[in-house]
CSV table of C-alpha atoms and ligand atoms in Angstrom, one decimal:
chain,number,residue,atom,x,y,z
A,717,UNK,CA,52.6,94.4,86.1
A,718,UNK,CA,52.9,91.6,83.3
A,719,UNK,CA,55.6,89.6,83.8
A,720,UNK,CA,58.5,89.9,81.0
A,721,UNK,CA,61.4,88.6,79.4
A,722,UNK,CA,64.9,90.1,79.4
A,723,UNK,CA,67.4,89.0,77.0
A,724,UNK,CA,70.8,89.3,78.5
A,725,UNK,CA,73.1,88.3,76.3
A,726,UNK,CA,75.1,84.5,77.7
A,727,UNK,CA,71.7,84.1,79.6
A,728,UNK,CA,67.5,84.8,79.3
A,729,UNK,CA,65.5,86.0,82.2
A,730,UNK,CA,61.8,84.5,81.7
A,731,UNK,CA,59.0,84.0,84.0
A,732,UNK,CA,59.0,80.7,86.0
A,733,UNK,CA,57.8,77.6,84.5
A,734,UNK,CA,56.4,73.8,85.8
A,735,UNK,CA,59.3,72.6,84.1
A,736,UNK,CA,62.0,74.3,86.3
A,737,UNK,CA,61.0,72.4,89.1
A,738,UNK,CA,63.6,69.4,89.5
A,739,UNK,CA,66.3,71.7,88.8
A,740,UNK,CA,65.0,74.8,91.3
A,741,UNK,CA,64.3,71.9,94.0
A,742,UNK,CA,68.2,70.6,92.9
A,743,UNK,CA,69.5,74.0,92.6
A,744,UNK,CA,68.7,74.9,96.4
A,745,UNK,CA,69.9,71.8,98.2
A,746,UNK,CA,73.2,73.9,97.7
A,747,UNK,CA,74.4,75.1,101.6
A,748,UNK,CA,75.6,78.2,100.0
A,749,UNK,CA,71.9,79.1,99.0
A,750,UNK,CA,70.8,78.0,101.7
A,751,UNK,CA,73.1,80.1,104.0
A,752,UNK,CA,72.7,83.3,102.2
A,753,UNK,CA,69.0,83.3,101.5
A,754,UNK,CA,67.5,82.4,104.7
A,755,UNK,CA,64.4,83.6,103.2
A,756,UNK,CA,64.0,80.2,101.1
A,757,UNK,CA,63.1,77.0,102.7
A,758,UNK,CA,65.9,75.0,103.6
A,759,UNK,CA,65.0,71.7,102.8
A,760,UNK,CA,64.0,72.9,99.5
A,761,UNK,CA,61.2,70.2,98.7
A,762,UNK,CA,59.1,69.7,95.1
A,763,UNK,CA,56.4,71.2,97.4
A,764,UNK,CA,57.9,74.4,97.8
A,765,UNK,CA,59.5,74.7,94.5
A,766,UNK,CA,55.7,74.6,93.4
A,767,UNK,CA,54.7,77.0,95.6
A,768,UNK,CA,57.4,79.2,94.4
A,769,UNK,CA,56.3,78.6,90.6
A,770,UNK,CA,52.6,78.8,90.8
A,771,UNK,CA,52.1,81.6,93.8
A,772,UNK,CA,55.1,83.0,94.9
A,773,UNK,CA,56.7,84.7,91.5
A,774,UNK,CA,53.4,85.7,90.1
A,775,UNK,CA,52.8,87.6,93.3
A,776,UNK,CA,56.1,89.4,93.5
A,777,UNK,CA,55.4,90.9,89.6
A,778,UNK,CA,51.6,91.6,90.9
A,779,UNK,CA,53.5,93.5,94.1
A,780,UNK,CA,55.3,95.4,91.5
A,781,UNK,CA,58.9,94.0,91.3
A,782,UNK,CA,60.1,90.7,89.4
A,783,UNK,CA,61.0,87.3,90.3
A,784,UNK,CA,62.9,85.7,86.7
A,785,UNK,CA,64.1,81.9,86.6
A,786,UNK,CA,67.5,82.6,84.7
A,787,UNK,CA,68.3,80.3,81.9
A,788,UNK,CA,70.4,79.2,78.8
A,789,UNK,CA,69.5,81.0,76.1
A,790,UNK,CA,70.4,77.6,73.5
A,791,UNK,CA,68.6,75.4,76.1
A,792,UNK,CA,66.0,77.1,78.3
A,793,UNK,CA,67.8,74.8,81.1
A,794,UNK,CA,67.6,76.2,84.7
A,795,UNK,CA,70.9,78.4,85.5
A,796,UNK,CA,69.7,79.9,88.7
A,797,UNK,CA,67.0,83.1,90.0
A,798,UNK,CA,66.8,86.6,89.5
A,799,UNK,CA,64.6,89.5,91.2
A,800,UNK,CA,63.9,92.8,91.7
A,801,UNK,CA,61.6,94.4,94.6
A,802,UNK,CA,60.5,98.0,95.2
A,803,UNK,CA,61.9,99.3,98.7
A,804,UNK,CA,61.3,102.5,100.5
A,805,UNK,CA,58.5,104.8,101.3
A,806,UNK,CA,59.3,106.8,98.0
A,807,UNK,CA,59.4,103.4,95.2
A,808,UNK,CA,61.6,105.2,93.7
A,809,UNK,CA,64.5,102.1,95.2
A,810,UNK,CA,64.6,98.8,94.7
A,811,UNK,CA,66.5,95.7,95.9
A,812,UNK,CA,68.5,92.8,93.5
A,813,UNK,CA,68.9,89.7,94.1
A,814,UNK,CA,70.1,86.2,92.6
A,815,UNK,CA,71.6,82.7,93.2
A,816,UNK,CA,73.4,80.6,90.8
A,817,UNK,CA,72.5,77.1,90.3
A,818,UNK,CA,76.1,74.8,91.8
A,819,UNK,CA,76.5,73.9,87.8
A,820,UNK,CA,76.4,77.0,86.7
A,821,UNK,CA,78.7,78.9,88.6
A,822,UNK,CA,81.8,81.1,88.0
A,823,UNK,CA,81.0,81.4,84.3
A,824,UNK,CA,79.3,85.1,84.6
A,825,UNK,CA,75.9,83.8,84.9
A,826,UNK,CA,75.6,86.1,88.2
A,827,UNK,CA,76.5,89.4,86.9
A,828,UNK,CA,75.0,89.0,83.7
A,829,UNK,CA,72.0,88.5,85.4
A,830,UNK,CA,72.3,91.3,87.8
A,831,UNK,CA,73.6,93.8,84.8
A,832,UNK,CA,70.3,92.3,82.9
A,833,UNK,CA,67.9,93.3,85.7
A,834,UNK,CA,69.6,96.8,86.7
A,835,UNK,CA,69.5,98.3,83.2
A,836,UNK,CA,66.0,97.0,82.8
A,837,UNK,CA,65.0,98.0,86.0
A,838,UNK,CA,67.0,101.7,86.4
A,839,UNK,CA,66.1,102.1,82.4
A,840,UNK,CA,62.6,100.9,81.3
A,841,UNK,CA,60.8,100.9,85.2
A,842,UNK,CA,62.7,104.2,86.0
A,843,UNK,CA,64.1,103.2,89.2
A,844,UNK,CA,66.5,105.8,90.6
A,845,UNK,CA,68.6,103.5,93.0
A,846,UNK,CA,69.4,100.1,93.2
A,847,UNK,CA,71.0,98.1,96.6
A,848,UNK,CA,72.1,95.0,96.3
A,849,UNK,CA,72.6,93.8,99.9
A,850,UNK,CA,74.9,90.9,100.8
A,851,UNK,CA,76.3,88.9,103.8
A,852,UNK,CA,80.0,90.3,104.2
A,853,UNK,CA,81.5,86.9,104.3
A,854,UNK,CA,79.9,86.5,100.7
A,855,UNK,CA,82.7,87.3,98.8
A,856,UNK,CA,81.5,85.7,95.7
A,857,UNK,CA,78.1,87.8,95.7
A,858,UNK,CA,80.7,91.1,96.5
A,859,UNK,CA,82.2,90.8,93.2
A,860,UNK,CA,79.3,90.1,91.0
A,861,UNK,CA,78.1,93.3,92.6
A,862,UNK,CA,81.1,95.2,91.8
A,863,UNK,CA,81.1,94.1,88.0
A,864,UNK,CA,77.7,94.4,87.5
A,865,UNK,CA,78.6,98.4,88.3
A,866,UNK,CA,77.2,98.8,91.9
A,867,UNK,CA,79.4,100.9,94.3
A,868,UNK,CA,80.0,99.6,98.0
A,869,UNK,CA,78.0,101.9,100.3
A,870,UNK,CA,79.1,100.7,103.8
A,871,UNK,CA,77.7,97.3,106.8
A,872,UNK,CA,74.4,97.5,107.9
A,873,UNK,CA,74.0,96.3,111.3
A,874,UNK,CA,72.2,93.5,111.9
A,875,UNK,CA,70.1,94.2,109.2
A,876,UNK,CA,69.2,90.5,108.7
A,877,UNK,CA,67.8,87.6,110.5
A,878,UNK,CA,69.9,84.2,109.6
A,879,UNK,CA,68.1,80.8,110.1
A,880,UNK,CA,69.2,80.2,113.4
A,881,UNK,CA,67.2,83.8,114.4
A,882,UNK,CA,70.3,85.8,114.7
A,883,UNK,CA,70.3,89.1,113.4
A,884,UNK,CA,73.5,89.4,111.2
A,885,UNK,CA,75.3,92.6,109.4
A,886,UNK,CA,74.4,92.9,105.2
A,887,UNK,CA,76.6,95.0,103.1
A,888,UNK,CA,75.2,97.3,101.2
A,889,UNK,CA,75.9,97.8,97.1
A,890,UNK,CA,74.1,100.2,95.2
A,891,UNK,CA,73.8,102.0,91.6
A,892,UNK,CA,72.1,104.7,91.0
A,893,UNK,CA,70.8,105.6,87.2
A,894,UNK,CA,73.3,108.5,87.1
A,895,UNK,CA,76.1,105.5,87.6
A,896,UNK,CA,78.1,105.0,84.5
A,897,UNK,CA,77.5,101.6,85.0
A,898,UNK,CA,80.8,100.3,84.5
A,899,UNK,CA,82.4,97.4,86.6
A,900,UNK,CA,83.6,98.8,89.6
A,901,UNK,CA,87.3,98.4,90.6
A,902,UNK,CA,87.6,96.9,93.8
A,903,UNK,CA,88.8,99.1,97.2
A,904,UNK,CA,92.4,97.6,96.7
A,905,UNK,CA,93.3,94.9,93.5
A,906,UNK,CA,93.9,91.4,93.9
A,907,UNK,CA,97.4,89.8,94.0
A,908,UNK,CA,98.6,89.1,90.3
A,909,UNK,CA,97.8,85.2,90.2
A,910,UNK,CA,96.2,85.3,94.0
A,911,UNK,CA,99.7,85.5,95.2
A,912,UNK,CA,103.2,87.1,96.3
A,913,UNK,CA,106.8,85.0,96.0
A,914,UNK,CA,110.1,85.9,96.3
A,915,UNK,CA,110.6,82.3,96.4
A,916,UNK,CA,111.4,82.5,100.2
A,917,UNK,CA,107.8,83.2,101.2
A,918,UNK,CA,104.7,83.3,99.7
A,919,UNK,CA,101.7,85.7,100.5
A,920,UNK,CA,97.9,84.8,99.9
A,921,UNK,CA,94.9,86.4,100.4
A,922,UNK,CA,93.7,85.5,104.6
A,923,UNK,CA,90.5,83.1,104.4
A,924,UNK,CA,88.1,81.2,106.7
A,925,UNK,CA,90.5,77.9,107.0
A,926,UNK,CA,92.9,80.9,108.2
A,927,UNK,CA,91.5,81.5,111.8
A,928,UNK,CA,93.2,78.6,113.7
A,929,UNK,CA,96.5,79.1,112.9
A,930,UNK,CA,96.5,83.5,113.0
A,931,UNK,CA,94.7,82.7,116.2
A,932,UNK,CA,97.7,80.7,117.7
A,933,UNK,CA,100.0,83.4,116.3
A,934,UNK,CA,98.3,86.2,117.5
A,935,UNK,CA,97.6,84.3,120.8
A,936,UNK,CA,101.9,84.4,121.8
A,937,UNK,CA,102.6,87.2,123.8
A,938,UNK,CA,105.2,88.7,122.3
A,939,UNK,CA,102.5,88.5,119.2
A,940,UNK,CA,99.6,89.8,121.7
A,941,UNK,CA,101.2,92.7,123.3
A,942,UNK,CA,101.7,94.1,119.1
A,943,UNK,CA,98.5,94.2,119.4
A,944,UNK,CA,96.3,96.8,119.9
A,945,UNK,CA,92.7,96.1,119.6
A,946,UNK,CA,90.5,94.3,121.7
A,947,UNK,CA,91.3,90.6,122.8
A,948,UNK,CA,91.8,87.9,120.8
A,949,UNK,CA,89.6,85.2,120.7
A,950,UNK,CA,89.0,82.1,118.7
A,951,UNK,CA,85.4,83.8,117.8
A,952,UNK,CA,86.6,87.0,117.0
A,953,UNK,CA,89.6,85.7,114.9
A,954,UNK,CA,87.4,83.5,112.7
A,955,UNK,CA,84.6,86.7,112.2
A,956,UNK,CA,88.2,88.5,111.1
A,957,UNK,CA,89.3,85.4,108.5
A,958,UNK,CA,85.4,85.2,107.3
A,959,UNK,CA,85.6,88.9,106.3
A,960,UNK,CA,89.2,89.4,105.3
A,961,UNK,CA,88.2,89.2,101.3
A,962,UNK,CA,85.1,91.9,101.6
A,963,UNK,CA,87.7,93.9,103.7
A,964,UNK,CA,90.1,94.0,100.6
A,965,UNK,CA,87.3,94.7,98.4
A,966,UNK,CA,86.0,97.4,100.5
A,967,UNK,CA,89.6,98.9,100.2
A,968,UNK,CA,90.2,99.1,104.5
A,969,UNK,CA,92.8,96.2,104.7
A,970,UNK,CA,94.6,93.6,102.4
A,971,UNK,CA,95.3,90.8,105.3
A,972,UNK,CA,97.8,87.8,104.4
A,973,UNK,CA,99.0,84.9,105.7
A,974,UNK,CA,102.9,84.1,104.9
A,975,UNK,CA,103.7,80.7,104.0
A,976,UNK,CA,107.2,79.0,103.7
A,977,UNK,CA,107.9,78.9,99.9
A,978,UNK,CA,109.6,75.2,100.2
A,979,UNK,CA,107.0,73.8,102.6
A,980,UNK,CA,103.6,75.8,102.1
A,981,UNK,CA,103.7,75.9,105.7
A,982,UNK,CA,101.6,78.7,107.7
A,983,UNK,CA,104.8,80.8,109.3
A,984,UNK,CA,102.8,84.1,110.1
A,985,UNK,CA,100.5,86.7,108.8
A,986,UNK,CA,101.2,90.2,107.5
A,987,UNK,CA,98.6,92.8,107.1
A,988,UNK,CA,98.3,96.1,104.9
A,989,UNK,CA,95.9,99.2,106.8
A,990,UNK,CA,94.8,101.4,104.4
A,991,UNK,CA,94.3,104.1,106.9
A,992,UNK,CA,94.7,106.9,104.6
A,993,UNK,CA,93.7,106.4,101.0
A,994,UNK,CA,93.5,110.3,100.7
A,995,UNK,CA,97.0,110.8,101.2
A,996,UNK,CA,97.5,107.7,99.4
A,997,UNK,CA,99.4,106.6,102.6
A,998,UNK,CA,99.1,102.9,104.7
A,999,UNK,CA,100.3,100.8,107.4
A,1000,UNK,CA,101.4,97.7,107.4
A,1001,UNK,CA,101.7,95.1,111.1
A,1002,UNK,CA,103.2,91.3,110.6
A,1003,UNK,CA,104.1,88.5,112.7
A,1004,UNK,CA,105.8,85.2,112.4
A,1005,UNK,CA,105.6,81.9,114.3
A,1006,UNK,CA,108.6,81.7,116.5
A,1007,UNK,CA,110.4,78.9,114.6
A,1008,UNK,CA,110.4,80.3,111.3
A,1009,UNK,CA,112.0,83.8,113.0
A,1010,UNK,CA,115.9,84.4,111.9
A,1011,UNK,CA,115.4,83.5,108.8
A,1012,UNK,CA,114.6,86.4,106.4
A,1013,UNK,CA,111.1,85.7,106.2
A,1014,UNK,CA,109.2,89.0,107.7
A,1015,UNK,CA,112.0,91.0,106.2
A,1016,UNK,CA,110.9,89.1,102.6
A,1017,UNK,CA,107.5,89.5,103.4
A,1018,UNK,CA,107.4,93.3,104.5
A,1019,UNK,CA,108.9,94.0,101.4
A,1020,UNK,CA,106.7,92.0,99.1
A,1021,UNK,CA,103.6,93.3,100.3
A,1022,UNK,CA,105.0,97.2,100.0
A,1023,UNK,CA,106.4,96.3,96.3
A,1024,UNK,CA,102.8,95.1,96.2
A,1025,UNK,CA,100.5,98.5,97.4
A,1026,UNK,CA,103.2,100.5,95.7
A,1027,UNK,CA,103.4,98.8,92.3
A,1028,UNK,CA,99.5,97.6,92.1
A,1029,UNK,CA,97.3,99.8,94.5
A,1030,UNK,CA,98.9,102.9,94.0
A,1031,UNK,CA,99.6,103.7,97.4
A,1032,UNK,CA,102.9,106.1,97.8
A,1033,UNK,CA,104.2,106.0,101.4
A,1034,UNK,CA,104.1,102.5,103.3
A,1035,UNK,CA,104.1,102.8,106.6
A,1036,UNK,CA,105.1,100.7,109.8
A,1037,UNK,CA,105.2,101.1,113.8
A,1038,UNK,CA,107.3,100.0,116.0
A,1039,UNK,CA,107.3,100.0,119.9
A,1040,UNK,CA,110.4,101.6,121.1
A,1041,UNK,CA,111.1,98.3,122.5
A,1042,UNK,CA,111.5,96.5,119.1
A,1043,UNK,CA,115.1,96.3,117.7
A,1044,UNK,CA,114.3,93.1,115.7
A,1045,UNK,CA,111.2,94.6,113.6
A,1046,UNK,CA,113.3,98.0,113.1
A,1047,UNK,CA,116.1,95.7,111.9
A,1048,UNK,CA,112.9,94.1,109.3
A,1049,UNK,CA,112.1,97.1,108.5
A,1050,UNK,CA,115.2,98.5,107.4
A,1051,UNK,CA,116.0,95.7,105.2
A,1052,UNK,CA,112.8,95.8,103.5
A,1053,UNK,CA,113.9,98.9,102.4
A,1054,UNK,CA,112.3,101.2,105.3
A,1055,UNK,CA,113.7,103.9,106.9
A,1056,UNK,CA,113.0,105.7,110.4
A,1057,UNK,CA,111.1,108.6,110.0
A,1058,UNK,CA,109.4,109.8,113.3
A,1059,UNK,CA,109.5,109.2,117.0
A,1060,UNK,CA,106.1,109.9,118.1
A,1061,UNK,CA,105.5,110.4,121.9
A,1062,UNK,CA,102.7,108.9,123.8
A,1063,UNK,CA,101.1,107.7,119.7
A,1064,UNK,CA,99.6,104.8,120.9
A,1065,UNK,CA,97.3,103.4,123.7
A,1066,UNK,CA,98.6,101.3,125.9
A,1067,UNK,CA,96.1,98.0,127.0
A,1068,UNK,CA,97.0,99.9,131.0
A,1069,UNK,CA,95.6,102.8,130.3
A,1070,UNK,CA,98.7,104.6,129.4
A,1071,UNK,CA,100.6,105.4,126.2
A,1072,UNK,CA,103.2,103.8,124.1
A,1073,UNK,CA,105.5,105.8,122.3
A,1074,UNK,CA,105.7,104.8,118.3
A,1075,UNK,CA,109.2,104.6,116.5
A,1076,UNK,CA,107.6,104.8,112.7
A,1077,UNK,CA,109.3,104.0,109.5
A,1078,UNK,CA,108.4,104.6,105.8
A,1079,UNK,CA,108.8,102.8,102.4
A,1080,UNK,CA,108.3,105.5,99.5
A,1081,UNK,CA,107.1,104.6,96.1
A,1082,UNK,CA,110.0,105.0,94.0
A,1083,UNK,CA,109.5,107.9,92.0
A,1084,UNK,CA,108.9,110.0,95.3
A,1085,UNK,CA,112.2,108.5,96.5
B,2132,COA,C1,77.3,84.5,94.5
B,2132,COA,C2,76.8,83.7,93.2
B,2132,COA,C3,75.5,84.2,92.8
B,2132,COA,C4,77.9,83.9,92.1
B,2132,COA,O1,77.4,83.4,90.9
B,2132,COA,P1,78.4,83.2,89.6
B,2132,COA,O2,77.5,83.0,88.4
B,2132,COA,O3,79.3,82.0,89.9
B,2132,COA,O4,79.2,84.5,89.6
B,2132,COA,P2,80.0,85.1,88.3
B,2132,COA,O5,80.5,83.9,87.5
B,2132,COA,O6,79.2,86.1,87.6
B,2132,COA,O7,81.3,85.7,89.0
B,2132,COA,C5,81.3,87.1,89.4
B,2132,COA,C6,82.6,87.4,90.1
B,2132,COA,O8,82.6,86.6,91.4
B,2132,COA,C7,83.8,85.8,91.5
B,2132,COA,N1,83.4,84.6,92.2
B,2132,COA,C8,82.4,83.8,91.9
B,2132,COA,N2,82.4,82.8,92.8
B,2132,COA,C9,83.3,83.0,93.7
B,2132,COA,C10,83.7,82.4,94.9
B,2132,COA,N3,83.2,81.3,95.3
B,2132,COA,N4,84.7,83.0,95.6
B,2132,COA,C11,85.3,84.2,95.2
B,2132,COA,N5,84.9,84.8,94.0
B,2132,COA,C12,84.0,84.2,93.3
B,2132,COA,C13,84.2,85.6,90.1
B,2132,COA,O9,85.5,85.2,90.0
B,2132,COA,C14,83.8,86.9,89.4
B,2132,COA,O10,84.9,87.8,89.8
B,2132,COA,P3,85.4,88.9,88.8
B,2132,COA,O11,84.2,89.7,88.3
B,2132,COA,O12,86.3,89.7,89.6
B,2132,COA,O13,86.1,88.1,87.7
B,2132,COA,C15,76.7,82.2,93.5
B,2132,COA,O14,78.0,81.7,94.0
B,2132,COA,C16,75.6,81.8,94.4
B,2132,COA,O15,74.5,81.5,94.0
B,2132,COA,N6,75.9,81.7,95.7
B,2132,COA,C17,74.9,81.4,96.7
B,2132,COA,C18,73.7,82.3,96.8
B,2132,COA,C19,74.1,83.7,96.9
B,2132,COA,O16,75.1,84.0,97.6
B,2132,COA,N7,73.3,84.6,96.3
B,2132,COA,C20,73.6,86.1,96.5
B,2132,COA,C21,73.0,86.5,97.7
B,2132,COA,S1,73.3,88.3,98.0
């Protein structure tokens, strides 16, 4: 098909031109780019931004999709790439994707683009679903999805094939034309101002620079035998901390570190389960390096983070486990505004074999109180 022009608004999607050259070859010595498209070629040389211009484009419009250089609308300067790509036996589907030149970013270029491209695509080429697949530690490419009106779907597994020939997970976005279209709220909301103070502690959002020191936590053993997953490793802790912000926006878990408020220091990590968004019910686990215990700061923490999922995510009953061992988290707990509400025999399993019973508490929002 003839390739076109979209007019979106804070940015234009036009065909390619000669003159976006310097900028495309500038655009895509980004790592970024160059980590989540492993399709492009990374060295991006004046060579292959040619290619691109002259062959590649024209033949993804002559294959029946779209490949748009996005721009400023006052300027015609070179703000990043847009596409579109029939999928699936019935071409009925089709895939979007972008990148965002460095010097454009975090302005809205992203989802205006990918709004552009989904109404034009689901409204004038009749598309009846659209995926927009991205790498689950892409945080950034999660949230243009989300306000651009596409619904997370679920992980595909090892769906892609990185540049070192690895075959990595995607997550999968997708609106459909019966989709309202509207920005999506994420699974569970973000902390007002990216954090939680009581001026004891402060909670932040778990990321990447995270893994060393949770993975020295978790490693203790009074920490490890808390824990009841698999074991803890260096590699599985930093897969954890690389994937804690699409966790949060897929709703399943809102994972924190807590740092002293006076110091900024790393004194533990506190996480919230949302096990049961149903019943409107979660879990919450926490640890704390051993010389910042005795001092208030799990007790601030536990309740900051149910103030948090009571007051923000709408989540009515806050729960926590404790092994029947565990005076000093009960005693947490209980400040925090917890109380014991069950003794459940044989709950959990035990890393012999066996079974651990499970003393568990509950915060309730207030009006259930
Ligand atoms: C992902 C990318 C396209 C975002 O472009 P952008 O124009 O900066 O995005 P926007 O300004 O439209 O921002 C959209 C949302 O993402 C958030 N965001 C943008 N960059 C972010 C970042 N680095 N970390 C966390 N959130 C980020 C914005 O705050 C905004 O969130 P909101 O809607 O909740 O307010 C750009 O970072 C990029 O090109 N990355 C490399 C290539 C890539 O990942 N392409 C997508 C492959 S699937």
């Amino acid at each position: 098909m003839s390739e076109q022009v979209l007019d979106g608004g804070a940015v234009r999607l036009r065909p390619w031109a000669e003159a976006d050259l310097a900028d495309r070859v500038r655009a895509c010595e980004d790592p970024d780019i160059a980590r989540y498209l492993p399709e492009l070629p990374s060295p991006h040389t004046a060579d292959d931004a040619r290619r691109w211009i002259a062959e590649g484009a024209p033949a993804a419009w002559q294959a029946g999709g779209a490949a748009w250089a996005v721009v400023d609308p006052a300027t015609d300067r070179l703000l990043g790439a847009a596409s579109m790509l029939p999928v699936g036996v019935s071409r009925n589907h089709a895939a979007v994707g972008y990148w965002v030149a460095p010097w454009a970013r975090r302005r809205g270029v992203a989802t205006a683009a990918a709004r552009t491209v989904s109404e034009w695509a689901l409204r004038e080429r009749g598309f009846d679903r659209l995926e927009l697949l991205t790498a689950p530690t892409n945080a950034a490419s999660q949230r243009v999805a989300l306000a651009a009106g596409f619904t997370r779907e679920g992980v595909r597994r090892g769906a892609l094939t990185d540049r070192s020939g690895a075959l990595t997970d995607l997550t999968a976005y997708v609106r459909l034309a019966t989709d309202s279209g509207d920005r999506v709220a994420p699974g569970l909301p973000d902390l007002p101002g990216g954090q939680l103070t009581d001026g004891h502690v402060v909670l932040r959002r778990v990321t990447p620079a995270d893994a060393d020191d949770i993975f020295a936590l978790q490693s203790l053993p009074e920490v490890a035998k808390t824990n009841l997953g698999g074991p803890i490793t260096p590699e599985f802790m930093r897969f954890r901390c690389e994937r804690a912000e699409s966790e949060w926006l897929a709703g399943a878990r809102a994972d924190c570190v807590i740092l002293d408020a006076a110091t900024g220091a790393f004194a533990g990590d506190i996480g919230l389960f949302y096990q049961e968004p149903f019943t409107r019910q979660a879990l919450i686990g926490y640890g704390l390096r051993p010389e910042f215990r005795g001092r208030g700061m799990a007790t601030s923490a536990a309740r900051l983070i149910s103030d948090w999922a009571m007051e923000h995510a709408g989540i009515i009953r806050v729960c926590a486990g404790t092994f029947p061992y565990n005076e000093a988290s009960r005693n947490v707990l209980r400040r925090a505004g917890f109380e014991q509400e069950a003794y459940l025999k044989a709950k959990l399993p035990g890393r012999d074999g066996g079974r651990i019973d499970d003393i568990q508490f509950v915060r309730i929002a207030e009006q259930y109180r």
